[in-house]
Tab-separated table of C-alpha atoms in Angstrom:
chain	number	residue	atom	x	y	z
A	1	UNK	CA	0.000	0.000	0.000
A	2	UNK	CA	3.140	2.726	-0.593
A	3	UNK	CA	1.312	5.895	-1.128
A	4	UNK	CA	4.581	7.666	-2.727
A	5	UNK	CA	6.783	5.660	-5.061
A	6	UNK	CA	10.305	6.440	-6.124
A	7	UNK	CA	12.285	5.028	-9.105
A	8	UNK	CA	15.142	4.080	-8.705
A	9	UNK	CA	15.747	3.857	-4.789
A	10	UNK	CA	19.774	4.397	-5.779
A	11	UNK	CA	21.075	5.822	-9.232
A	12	UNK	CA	24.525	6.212	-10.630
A	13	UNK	CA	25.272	7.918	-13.200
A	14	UNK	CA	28.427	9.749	-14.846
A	15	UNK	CA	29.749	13.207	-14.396
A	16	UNK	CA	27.677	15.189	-17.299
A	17	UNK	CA	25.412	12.240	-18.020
A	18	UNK	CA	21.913	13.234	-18.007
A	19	UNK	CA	19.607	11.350	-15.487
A	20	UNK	CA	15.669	11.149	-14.659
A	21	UNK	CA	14.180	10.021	-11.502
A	22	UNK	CA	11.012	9.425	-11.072
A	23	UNK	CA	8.229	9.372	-8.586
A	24	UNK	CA	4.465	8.317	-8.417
A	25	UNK	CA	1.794	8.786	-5.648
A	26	UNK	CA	-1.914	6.712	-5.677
A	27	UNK	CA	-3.103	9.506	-3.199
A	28	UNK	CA	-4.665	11.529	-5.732
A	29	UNK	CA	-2.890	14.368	-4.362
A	30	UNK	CA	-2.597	18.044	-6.286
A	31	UNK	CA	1.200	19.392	-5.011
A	32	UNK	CA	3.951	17.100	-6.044
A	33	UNK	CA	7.351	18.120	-4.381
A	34	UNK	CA	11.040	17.457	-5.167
A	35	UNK	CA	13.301	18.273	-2.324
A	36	UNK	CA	17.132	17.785	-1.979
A	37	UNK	CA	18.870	16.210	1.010
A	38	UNK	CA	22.703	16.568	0.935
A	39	UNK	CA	24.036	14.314	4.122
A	40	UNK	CA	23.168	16.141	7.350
A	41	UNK	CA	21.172	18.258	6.095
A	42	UNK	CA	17.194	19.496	5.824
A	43	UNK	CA	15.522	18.857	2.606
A	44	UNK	CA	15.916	21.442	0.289
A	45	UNK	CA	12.805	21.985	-1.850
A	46	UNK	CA	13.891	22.307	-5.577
A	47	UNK	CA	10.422	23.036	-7.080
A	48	UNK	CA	6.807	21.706	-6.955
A	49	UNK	CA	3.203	21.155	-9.038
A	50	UNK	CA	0.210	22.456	-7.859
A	51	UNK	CA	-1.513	20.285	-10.599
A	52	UNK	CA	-0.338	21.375	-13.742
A	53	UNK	CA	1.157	24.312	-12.538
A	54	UNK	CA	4.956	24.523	-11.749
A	55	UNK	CA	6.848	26.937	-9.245
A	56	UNK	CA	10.277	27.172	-9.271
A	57	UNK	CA	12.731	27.515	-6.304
A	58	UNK	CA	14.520	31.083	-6.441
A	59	UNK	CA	18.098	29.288	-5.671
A	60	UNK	CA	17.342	26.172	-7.782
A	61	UNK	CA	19.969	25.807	-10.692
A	62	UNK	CA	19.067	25.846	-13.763
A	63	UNK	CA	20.599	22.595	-14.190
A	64	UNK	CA	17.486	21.113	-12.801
A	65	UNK	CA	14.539	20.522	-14.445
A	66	UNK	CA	10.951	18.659	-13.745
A	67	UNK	CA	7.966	17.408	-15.408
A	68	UNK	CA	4.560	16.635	-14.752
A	69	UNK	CA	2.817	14.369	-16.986
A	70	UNK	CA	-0.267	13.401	-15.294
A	71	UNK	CA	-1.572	13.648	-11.503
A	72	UNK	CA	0.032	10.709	-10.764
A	73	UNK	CA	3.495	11.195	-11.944
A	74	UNK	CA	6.657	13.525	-11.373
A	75	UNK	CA	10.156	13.361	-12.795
A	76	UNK	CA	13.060	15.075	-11.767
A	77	UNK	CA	15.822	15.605	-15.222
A	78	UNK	CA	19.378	16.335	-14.012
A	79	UNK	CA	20.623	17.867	-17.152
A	80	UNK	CA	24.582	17.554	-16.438
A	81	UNK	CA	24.840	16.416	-13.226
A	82	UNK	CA	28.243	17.411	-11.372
A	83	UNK	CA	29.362	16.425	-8.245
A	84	UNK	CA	27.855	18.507	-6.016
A	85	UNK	CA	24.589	17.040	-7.054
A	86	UNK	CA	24.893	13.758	-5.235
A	87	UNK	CA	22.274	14.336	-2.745
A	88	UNK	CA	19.124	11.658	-1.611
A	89	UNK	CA	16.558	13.429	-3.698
A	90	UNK	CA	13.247	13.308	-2.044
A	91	UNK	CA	9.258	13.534	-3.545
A	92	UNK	CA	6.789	14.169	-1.671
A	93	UNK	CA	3.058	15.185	-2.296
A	94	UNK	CA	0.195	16.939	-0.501
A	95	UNK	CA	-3.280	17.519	-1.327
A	96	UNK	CA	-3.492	21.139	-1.265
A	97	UNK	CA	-0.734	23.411	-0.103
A	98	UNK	CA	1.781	24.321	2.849
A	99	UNK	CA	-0.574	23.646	5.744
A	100	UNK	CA	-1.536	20.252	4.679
A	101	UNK	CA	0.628	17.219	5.992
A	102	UNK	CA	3.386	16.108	3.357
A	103	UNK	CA	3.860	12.407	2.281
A	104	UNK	CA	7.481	11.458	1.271
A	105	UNK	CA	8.804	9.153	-0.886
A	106	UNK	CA	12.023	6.417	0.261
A	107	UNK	CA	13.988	8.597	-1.598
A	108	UNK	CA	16.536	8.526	-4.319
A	109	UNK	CA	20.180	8.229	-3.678
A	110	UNK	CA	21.967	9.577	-6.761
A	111	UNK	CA	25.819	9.144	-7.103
A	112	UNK	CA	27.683	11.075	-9.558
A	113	UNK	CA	30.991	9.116	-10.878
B	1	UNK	CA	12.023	36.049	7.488
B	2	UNK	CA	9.736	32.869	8.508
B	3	UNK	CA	12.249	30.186	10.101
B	4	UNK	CA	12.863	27.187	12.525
B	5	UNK	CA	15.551	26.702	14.656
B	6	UNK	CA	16.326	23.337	16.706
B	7	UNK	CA	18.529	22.308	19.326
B	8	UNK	CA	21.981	20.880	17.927
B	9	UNK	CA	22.437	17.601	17.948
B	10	UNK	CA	23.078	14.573	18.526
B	11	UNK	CA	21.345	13.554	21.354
B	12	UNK	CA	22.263	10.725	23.098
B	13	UNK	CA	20.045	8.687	25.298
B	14	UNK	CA	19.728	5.543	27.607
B	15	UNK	CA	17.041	3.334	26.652
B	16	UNK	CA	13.727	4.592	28.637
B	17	UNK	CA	15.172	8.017	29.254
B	18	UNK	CA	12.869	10.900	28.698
B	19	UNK	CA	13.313	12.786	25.447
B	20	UNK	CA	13.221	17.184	24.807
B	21	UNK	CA	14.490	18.597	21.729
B	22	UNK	CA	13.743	22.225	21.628
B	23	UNK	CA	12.129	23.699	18.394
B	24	UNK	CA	11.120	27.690	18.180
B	25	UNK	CA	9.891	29.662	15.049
B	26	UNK	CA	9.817	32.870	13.721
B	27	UNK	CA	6.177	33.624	11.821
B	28	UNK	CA	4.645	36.705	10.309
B	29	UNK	CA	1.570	34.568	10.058
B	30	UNK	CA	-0.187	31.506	11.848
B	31	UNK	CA	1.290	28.471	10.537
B	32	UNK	CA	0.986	24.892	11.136
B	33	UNK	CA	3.699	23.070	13.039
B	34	UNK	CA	4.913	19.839	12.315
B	35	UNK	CA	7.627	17.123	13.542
B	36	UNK	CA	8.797	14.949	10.566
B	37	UNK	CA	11.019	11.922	11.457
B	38	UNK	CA	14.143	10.484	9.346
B	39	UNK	CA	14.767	6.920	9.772
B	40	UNK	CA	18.375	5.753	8.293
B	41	UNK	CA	18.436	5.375	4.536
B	42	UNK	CA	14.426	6.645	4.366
B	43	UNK	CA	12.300	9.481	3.156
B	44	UNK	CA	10.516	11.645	5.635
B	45	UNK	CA	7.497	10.418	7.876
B	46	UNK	CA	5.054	13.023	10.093
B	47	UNK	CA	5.246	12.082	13.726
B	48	UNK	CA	2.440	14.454	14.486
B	49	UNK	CA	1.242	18.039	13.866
B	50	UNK	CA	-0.604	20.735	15.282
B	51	UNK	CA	-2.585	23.680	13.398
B	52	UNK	CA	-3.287	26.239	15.831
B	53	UNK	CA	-2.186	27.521	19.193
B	54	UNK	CA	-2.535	25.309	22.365
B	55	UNK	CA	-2.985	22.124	19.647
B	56	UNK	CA	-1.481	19.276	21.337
B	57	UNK	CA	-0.488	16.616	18.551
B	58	UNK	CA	0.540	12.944	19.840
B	59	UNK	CA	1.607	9.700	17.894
B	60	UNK	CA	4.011	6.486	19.403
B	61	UNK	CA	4.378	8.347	22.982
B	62	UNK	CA	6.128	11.575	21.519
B	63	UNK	CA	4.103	15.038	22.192
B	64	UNK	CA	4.484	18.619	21.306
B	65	UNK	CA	2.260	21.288	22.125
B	66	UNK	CA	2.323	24.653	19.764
B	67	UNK	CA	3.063	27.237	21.993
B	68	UNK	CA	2.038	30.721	20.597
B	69	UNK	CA	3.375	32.494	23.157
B	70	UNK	CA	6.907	31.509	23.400
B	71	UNK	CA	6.716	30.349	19.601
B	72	UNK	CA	7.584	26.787	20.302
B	73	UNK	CA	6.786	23.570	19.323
B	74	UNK	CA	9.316	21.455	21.902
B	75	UNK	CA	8.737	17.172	20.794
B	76	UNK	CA	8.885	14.818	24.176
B	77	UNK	CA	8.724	11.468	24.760
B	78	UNK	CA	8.628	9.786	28.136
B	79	UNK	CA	10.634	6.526	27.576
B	80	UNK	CA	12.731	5.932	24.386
B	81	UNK	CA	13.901	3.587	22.408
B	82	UNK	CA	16.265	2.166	20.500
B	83	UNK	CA	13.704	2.368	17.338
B	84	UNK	CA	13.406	6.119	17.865
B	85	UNK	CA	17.316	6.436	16.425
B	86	UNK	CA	16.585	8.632	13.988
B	87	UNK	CA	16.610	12.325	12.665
B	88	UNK	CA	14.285	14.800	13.946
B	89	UNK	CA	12.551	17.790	11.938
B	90	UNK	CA	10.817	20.487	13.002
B	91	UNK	CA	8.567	22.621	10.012
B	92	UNK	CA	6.235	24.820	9.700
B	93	UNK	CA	3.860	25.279	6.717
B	94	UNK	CA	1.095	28.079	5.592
B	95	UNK	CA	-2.085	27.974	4.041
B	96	UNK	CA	-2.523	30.544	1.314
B	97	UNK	CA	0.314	31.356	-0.917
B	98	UNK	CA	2.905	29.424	0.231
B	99	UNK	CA	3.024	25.428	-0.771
B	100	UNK	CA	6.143	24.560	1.033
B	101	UNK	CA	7.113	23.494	4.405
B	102	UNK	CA	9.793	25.554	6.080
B	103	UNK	CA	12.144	23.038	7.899
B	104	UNK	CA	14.612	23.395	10.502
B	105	UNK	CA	18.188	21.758	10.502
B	106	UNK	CA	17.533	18.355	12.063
B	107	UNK	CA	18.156	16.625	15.522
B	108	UNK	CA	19.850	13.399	15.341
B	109	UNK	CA	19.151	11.090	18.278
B	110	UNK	CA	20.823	8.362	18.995
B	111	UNK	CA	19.176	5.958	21.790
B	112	UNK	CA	21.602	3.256	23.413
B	113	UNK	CA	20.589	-0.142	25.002
C-alpha cells in the first residue's frame, strides 16, 4: 500500500550524463514536491506542481529541471549532473498546499561518478 | 524572514530516558507546526502536527504542544527507544500562498541499550 513511489531507490550515473528520476503517488494528491537532502542536512525543496502548474525555487539551478505528466506522476531531469549534485533526492506530495501534511517518498540516492 | 531553529544535535540517550528537543519559530503569520522523522536510509514520515495555538499533537508516545506564546513547538517522549534512532525535523507550513514546508536543521538522536 506505498502511497509515494520512487524510481530508482539508488542511481549512478556519470559526471555530465543526463539522469531522470522518477516518482508516483496513488493519493490523488494536487502538489507534487522534489526536495534535496545533501548528508546532514534538511531537505531542500527544488520546485513543486500544484496540478499542472509549476513553481520554481529562487536558488534552484538551472541545471534542474521537472515534469509533470499526469496527476500521478513527477520526474526530476538532471541535465549535467556534477558532483555537487549527489544528494538523496526526495518527492513528496500533498493535497493542497503548505498547511496540509506532506507524504514522502524512500527517496533517491543519486551518485555522480 | 519565517524560520525554525532546533537544538543541535546529537542527542544521546539511555534506553527509557525521557526525550526534549527544543524547536522555536519565527512567523509573520499563523502556521501549522509539524515534527517529521528520518529513519536511516528513508524518506521523511510526520510524527504528528498541530494547526493552531494550544494544539497538542501525539503519535508512538512523543508530544508537542504549539506554543504561541513563546513560539515553540518542543517534541517529548517519556521513555525511548532504541527504534526512535533517527533524525528529527521540526517545520512549519502556511495555508494561502505558500506550498512549502519551512524546515529546521535536524536533531539526530541516537538511543543506546
Amino acid at each position: 500500500d506505498a502511497m509515494v513511489i520512487q524510481n530508482p531507490r539508488y542511481q549512478v550515473t556519470q559526471f555530465g550524463k543526463p539522469v531522470t528520476l522518477s516518482c508516483s503517488q496513488t493519493l490523488n494528491h494536487n502538489v507534487m514536491y522534489w526536495y534535496q537532502q545533501k548528508s546532514s542536512q534538511a531537505p531542500k525543496l527544488l520546485f513543486h506542481y500544484y496540478d499542472k502548474d509549476f513553481n520554481n525555487e529562487a536558488d534552484t539551478p538551472d541545471n534542474f529541471q521537472s515534469r509533470r505528466p499526469n496527476t500521478s506522476f513527477c520526474f526530476l531531469d538532471i541535465r549535467s549532473p556534477g558532483l555537487g549534485d549527489a544528494a538523496m533526492y526526495l518527492c513528496a506530495t500533498s493535497r493542497e498546499g503548505g498547511r496540509e501534511t506532506q507524504y514522502f517518498g524512500p527517496g533517491t540516492r543519486l551518485l555522480v561518478l | 524572514g519565517d524560520s525554525v531553529t532546533q537544538m543541535e544535535g546529537p542527542v544521546t540517550l539511555s534506553e527509557e530516558a525521557f526525550l526534549t528537543i527544543n524547536c522555536t519559530y519565527t512567523a509573520t503569520g499563523y502556521p501549522s507546526l509539524f515534527w517529521y522523522v528520518q529513519y536511516p536510509g528513508e524518506g521523511l514520515q510526520l510524527l504528528l502536527k498541530a494547526t493552531k495555538a494550544d494544539d497538542k499533537g501525539s503519535n508512538k508516545g512523543f508530544e508537542a504542544t504549539y506554543r504561541k506564546e513563546t513560539t515553540s513547538f518542543h517534541l517529548e517522549k517519556g521513555s525511548v527507544q532504541v527504534s526512535d534512532s533517527a533524525v528529527y525535523f521540526c517545520a512549519l507550513g502556511f495555508s494561502g500562498g505558500y506550498n512549502k514546508l519551512i524546515f529546521g536543521a535536524g536533531t539526530r538522536l541516537a538511543v543506546h541499550p
